[in-house]
mmCIF file of C-alpha atoms in Angstrom:
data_model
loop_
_atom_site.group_PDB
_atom_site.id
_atom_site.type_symbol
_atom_site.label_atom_id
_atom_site.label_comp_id
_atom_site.label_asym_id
_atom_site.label_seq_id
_atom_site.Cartn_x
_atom_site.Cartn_y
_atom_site.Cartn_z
ATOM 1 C CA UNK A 98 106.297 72.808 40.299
ATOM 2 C CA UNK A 99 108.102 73.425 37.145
ATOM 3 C CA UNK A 100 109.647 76.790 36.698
ATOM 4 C CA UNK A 101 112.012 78.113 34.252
ATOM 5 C CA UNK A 102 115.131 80.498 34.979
ATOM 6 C CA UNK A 103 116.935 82.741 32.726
ATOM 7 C CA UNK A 104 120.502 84.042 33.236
ATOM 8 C CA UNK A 105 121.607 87.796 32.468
ATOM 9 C CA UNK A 106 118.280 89.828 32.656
ATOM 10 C CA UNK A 107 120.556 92.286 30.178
ATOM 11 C CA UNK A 108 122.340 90.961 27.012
ATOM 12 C CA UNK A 109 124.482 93.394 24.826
ATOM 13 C CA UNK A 110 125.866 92.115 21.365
ATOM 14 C CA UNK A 111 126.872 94.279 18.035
ATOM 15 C CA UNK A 112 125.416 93.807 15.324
ATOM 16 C CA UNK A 113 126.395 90.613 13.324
ATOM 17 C CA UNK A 114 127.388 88.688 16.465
ATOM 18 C CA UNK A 115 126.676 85.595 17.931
ATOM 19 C CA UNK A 116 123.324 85.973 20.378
ATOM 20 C CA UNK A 117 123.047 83.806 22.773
ATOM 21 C CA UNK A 118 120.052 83.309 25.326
ATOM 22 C CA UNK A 119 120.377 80.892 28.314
ATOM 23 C CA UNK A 120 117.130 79.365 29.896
ATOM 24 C CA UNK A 121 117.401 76.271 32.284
ATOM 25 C CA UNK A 122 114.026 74.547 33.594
ATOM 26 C CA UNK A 123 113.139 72.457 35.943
ATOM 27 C CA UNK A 124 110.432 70.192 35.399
ATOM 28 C CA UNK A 125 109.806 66.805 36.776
ATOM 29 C CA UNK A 126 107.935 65.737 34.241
ATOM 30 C CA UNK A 127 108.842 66.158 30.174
ATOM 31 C CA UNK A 128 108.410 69.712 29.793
ATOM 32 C CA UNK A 129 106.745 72.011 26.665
ATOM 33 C CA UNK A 130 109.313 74.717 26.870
ATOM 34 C CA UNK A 131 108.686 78.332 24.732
ATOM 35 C CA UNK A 132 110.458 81.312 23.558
ATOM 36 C CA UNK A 133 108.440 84.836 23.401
ATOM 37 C CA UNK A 134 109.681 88.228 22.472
ATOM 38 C CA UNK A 135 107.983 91.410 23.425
ATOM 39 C CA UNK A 136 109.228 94.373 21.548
ATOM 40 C CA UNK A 137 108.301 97.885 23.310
ATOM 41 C CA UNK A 138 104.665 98.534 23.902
ATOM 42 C CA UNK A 139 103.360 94.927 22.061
ATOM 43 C CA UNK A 140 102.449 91.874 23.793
ATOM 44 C CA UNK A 141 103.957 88.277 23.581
ATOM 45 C CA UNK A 142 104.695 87.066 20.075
ATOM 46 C CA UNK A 143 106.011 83.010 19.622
ATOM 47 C CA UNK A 144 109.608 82.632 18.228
ATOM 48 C CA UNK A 145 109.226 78.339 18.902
ATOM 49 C CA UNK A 146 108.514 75.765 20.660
ATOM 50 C CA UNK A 147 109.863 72.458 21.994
ATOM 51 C CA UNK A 148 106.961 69.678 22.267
ATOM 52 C CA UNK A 149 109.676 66.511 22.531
ATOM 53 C CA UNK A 150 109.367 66.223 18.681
ATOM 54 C CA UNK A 151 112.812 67.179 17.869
ATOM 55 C CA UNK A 152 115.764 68.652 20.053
ATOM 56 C CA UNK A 153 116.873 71.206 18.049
ATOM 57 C CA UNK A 154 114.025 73.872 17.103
ATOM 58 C CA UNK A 155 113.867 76.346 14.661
ATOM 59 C CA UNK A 156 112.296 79.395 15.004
ATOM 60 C CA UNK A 157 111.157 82.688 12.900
ATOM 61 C CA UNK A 158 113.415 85.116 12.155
ATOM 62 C CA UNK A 159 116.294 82.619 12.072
ATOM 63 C CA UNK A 160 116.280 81.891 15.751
ATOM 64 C CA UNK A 161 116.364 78.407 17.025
ATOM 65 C CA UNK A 162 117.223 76.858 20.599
ATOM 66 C CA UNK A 163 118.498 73.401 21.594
ATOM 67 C CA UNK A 164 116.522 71.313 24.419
ATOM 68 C CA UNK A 165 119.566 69.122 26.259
ATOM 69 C CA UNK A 166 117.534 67.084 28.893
ATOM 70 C CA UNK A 167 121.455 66.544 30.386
ATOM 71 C CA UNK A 168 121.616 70.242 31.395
ATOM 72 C CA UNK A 169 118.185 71.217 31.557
ATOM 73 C CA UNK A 170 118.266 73.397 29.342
ATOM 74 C CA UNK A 171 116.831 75.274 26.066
ATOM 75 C CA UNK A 172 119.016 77.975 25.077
ATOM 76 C CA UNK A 173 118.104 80.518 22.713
ATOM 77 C CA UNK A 174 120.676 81.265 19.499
ATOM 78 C CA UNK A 175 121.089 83.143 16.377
ATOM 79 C CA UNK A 176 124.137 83.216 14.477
ATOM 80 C CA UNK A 177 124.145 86.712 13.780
ATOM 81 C CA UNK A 178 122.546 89.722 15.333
ATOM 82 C CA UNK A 179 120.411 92.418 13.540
ATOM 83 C CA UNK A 180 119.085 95.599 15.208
ATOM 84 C CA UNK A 181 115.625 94.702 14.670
ATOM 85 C CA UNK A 182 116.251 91.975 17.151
ATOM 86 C CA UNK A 183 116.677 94.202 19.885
ATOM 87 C CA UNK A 184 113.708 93.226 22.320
ATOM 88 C CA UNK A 185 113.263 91.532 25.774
ATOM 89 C CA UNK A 186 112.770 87.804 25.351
ATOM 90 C CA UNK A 187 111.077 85.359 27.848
ATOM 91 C CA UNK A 188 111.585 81.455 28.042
ATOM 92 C CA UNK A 189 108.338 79.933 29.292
ATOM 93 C CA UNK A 190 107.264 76.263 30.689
ATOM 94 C CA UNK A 191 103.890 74.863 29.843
ATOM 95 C CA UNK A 192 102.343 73.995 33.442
ATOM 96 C CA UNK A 193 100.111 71.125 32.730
ATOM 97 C CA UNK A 194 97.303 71.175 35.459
ATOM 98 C CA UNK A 195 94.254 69.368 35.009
ATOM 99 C CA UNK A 196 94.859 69.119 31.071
ATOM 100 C CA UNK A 197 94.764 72.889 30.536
ATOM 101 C CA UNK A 198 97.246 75.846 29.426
ATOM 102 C CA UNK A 199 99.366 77.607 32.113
ATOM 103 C CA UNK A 200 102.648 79.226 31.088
ATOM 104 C CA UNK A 201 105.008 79.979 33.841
ATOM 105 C CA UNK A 202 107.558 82.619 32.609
ATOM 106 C CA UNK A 203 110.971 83.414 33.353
ATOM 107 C CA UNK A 204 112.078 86.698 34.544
ATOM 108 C CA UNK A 205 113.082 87.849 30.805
ATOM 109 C CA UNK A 206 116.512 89.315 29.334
ATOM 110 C CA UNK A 207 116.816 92.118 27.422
ATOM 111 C CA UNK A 208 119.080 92.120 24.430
ATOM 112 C CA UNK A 209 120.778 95.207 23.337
ATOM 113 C CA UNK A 210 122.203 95.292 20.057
ATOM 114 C CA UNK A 211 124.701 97.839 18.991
ATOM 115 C CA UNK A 212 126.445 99.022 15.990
ATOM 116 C CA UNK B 236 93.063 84.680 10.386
ATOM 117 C CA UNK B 237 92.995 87.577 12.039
ATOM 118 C CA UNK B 238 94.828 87.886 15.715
ATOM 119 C CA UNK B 239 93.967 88.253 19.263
ATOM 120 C CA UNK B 240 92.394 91.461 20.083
ATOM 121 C CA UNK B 241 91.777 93.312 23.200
ATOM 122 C CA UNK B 242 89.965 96.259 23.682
ATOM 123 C CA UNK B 243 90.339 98.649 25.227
ATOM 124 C CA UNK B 244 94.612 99.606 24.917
ATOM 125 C CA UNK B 245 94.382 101.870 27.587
ATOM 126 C CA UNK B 246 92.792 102.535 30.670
ATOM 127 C CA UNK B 247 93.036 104.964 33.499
ATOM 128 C CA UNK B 248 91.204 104.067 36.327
ATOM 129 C CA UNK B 249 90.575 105.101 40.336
ATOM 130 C CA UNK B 250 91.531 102.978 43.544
ATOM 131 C CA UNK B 251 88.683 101.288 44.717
ATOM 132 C CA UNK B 252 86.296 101.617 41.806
ATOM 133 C CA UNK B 253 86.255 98.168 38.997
ATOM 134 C CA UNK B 254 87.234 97.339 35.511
ATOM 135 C CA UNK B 255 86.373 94.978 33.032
ATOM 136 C CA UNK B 256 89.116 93.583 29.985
ATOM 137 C CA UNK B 257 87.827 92.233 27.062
ATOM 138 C CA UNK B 258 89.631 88.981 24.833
ATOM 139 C CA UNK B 259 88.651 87.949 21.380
ATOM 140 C CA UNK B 260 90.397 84.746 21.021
ATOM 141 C CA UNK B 261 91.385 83.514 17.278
ATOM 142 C CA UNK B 262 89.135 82.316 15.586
ATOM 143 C CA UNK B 263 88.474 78.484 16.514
ATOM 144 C CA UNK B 264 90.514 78.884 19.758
ATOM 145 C CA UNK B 265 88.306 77.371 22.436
ATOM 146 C CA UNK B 266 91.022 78.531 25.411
ATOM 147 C CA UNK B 267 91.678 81.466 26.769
ATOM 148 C CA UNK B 268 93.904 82.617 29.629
ATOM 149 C CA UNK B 269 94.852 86.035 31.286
ATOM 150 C CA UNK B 270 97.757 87.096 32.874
ATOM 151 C CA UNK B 271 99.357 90.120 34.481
ATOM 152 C CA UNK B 272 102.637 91.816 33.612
ATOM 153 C CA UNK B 273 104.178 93.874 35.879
ATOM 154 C CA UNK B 274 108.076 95.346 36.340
ATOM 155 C CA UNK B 275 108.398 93.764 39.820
ATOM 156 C CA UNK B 276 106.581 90.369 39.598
ATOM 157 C CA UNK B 277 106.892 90.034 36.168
ATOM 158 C CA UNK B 278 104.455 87.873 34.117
ATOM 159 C CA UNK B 279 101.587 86.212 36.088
ATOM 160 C CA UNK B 280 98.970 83.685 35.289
ATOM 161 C CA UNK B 281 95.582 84.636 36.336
ATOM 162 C CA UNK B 282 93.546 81.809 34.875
ATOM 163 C CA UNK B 283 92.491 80.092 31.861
ATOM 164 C CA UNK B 284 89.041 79.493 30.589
ATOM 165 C CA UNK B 285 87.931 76.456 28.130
ATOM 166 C CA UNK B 286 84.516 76.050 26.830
ATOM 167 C CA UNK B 287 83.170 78.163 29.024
ATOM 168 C CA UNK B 288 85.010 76.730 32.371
ATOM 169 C CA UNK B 289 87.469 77.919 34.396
ATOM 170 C CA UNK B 290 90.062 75.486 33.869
ATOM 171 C CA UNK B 291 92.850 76.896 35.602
ATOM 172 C CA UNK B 292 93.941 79.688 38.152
ATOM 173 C CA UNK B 293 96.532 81.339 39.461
ATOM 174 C CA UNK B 294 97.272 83.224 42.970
ATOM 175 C CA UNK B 295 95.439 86.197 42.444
ATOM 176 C CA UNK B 296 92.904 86.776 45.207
ATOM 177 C CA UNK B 297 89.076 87.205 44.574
ATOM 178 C CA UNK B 298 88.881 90.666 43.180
ATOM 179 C CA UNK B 299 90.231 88.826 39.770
ATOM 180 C CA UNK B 300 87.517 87.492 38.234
ATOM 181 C CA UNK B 301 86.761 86.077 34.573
ATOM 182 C CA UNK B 302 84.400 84.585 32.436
ATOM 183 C CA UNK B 303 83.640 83.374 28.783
ATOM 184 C CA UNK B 304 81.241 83.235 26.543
ATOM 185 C CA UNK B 305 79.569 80.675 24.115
ATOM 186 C CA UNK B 306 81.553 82.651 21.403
ATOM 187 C CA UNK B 307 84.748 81.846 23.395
ATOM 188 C CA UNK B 308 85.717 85.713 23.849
ATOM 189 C CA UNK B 309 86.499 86.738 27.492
ATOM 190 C CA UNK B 310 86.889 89.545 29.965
ATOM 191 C CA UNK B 311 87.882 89.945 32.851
ATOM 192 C CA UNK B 312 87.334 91.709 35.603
ATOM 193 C CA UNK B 313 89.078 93.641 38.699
ATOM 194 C CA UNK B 314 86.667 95.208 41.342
ATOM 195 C CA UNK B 315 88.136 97.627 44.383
ATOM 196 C CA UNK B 316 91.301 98.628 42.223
ATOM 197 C CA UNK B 317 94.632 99.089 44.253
ATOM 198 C CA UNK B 318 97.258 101.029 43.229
ATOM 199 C CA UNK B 319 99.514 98.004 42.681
ATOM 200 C CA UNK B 320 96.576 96.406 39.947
ATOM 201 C CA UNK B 321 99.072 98.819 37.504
ATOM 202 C CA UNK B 322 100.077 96.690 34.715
ATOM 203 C CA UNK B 323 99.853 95.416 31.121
ATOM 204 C CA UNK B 324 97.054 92.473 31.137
ATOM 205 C CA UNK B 325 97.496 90.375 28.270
ATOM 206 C CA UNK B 326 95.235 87.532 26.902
ATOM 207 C CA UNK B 327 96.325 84.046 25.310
ATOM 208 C CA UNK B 328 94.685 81.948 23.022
ATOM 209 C CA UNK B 329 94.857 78.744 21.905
ATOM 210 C CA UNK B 330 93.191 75.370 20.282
ATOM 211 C CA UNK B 331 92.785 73.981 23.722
ATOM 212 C CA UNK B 332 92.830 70.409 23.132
ATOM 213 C CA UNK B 333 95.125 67.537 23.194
ATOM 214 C CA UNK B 334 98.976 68.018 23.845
ATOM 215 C CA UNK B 335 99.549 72.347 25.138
ATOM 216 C CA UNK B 336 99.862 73.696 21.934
ATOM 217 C CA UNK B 337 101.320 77.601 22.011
ATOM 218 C CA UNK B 338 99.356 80.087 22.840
ATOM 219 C CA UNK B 339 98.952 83.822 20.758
ATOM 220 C CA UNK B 340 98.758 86.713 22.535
ATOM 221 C CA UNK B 341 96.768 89.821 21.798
ATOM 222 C CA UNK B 342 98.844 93.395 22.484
ATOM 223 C CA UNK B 343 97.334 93.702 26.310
ATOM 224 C CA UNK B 344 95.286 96.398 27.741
ATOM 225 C CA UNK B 345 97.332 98.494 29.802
ATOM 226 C CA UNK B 346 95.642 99.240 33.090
ATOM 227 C CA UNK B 347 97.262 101.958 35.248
ATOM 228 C CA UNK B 348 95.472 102.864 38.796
ATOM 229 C CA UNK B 349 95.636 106.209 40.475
#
């Protein structure tokens, strides 16, 4: 089954720093990896997407994450940190079963970002 | 084009009695899927629906139920309520079709149980 796991459910960086996300997956097949944010009260909204197009992705809001098949993973970056950005982010694998749509969704990290 | 929408925001329902969620997908989305959010468990798929089919589920038992409609909106539905159905249920759409393209989601209905 392919599954998706992210490291530090709580990230704290000031404001103008690096941020950096970490999401590994594990996927036996070539996986259709996503990044969400959910700010307070709001569903799901799509920051990108890797589809096996290109490794590096880039995002809204000047995000962008790297997929490195090597490591197995599809970190989430921005170079520097605004307080707008403070929201809890998932990393999510596209399950394909029987040809349809079923994201499985890592445990999310919160990101904290102070002045 | 205008978003996913659920209706309604906010509900405050009884143990044992049902509910019913409604999804309007974006326009031209033919897919549809549901899942459950909750502070323990965290985000759940409950199933997906395409062209009317269930094309997917997840391990929720039988009391989750779901349909859609020639229109390709959905609902969804939780009879004999438990305490633990608390949560924010949130609906996905997307094209459907060919290689798993994203999937929008609406704001989520947020169910609590008492």
């Amino acid at each position: 089954a392919q599954s998706v796991t992210q490291l530090g459910s709580h990230v704290s960086v000031s404001e103008g720093a690096l941020v950096l996300l970490r999401c590994n997956y594990s996927s036996s097949v070539p996986p259709y990896l996503f990044w969400y944010v959910q700010y307070p009260n709001q569903g799901l909204q799509l920051l990108l997407k890797y589809t096996s197009a290109a490794t590096l992705v880039k995002g809204i809001n000047g995000f962008e994450a790297e997929f490195k098949k090597s490591e197995t993973s599809f970190h989430l970056t921005k170079p520097s940190a605004h307080m707008s950005d403070a929201a809890e982010y998932f990393c999510a694998v596209n399950s394909l079963t029987g040809g349809g749509n079923k994201l499985t969704f890592g445990t999310g990290t919160q990101l904290k970002v102070e002045l | 084009k205008a978003g996913v929408t659920q209706t309604p925001r906010y509900l405050i329902k009884t143990r044992g009695q049902q509910v019913t969620l409604s999804c309007s997908p974006i326009s031209g989305h033919r897919s549809v899927s549901w899942y459950q959010q909750t502070p323990g468990q965290g985000l759940q798929f409950l199933f997906e629906y395409f062209s009317e089919t269930q094309r997917n589920k997840g391990n929720f038992p039988g009391r989750f139920s779901g349909r859609q409609f020639s229109n390709s909106r959905s609902e969804m539905n939780v009879s004999t309520l438990e305490l633990g159905d608390s949560a924010l249920y949130l609906c996905a759409s997307s094209p459907g079709t060919g290689r798993p393209y994203e999937q929008y989601f609406g704001p989520g209905t947020r169910l609590t149980v008492t």
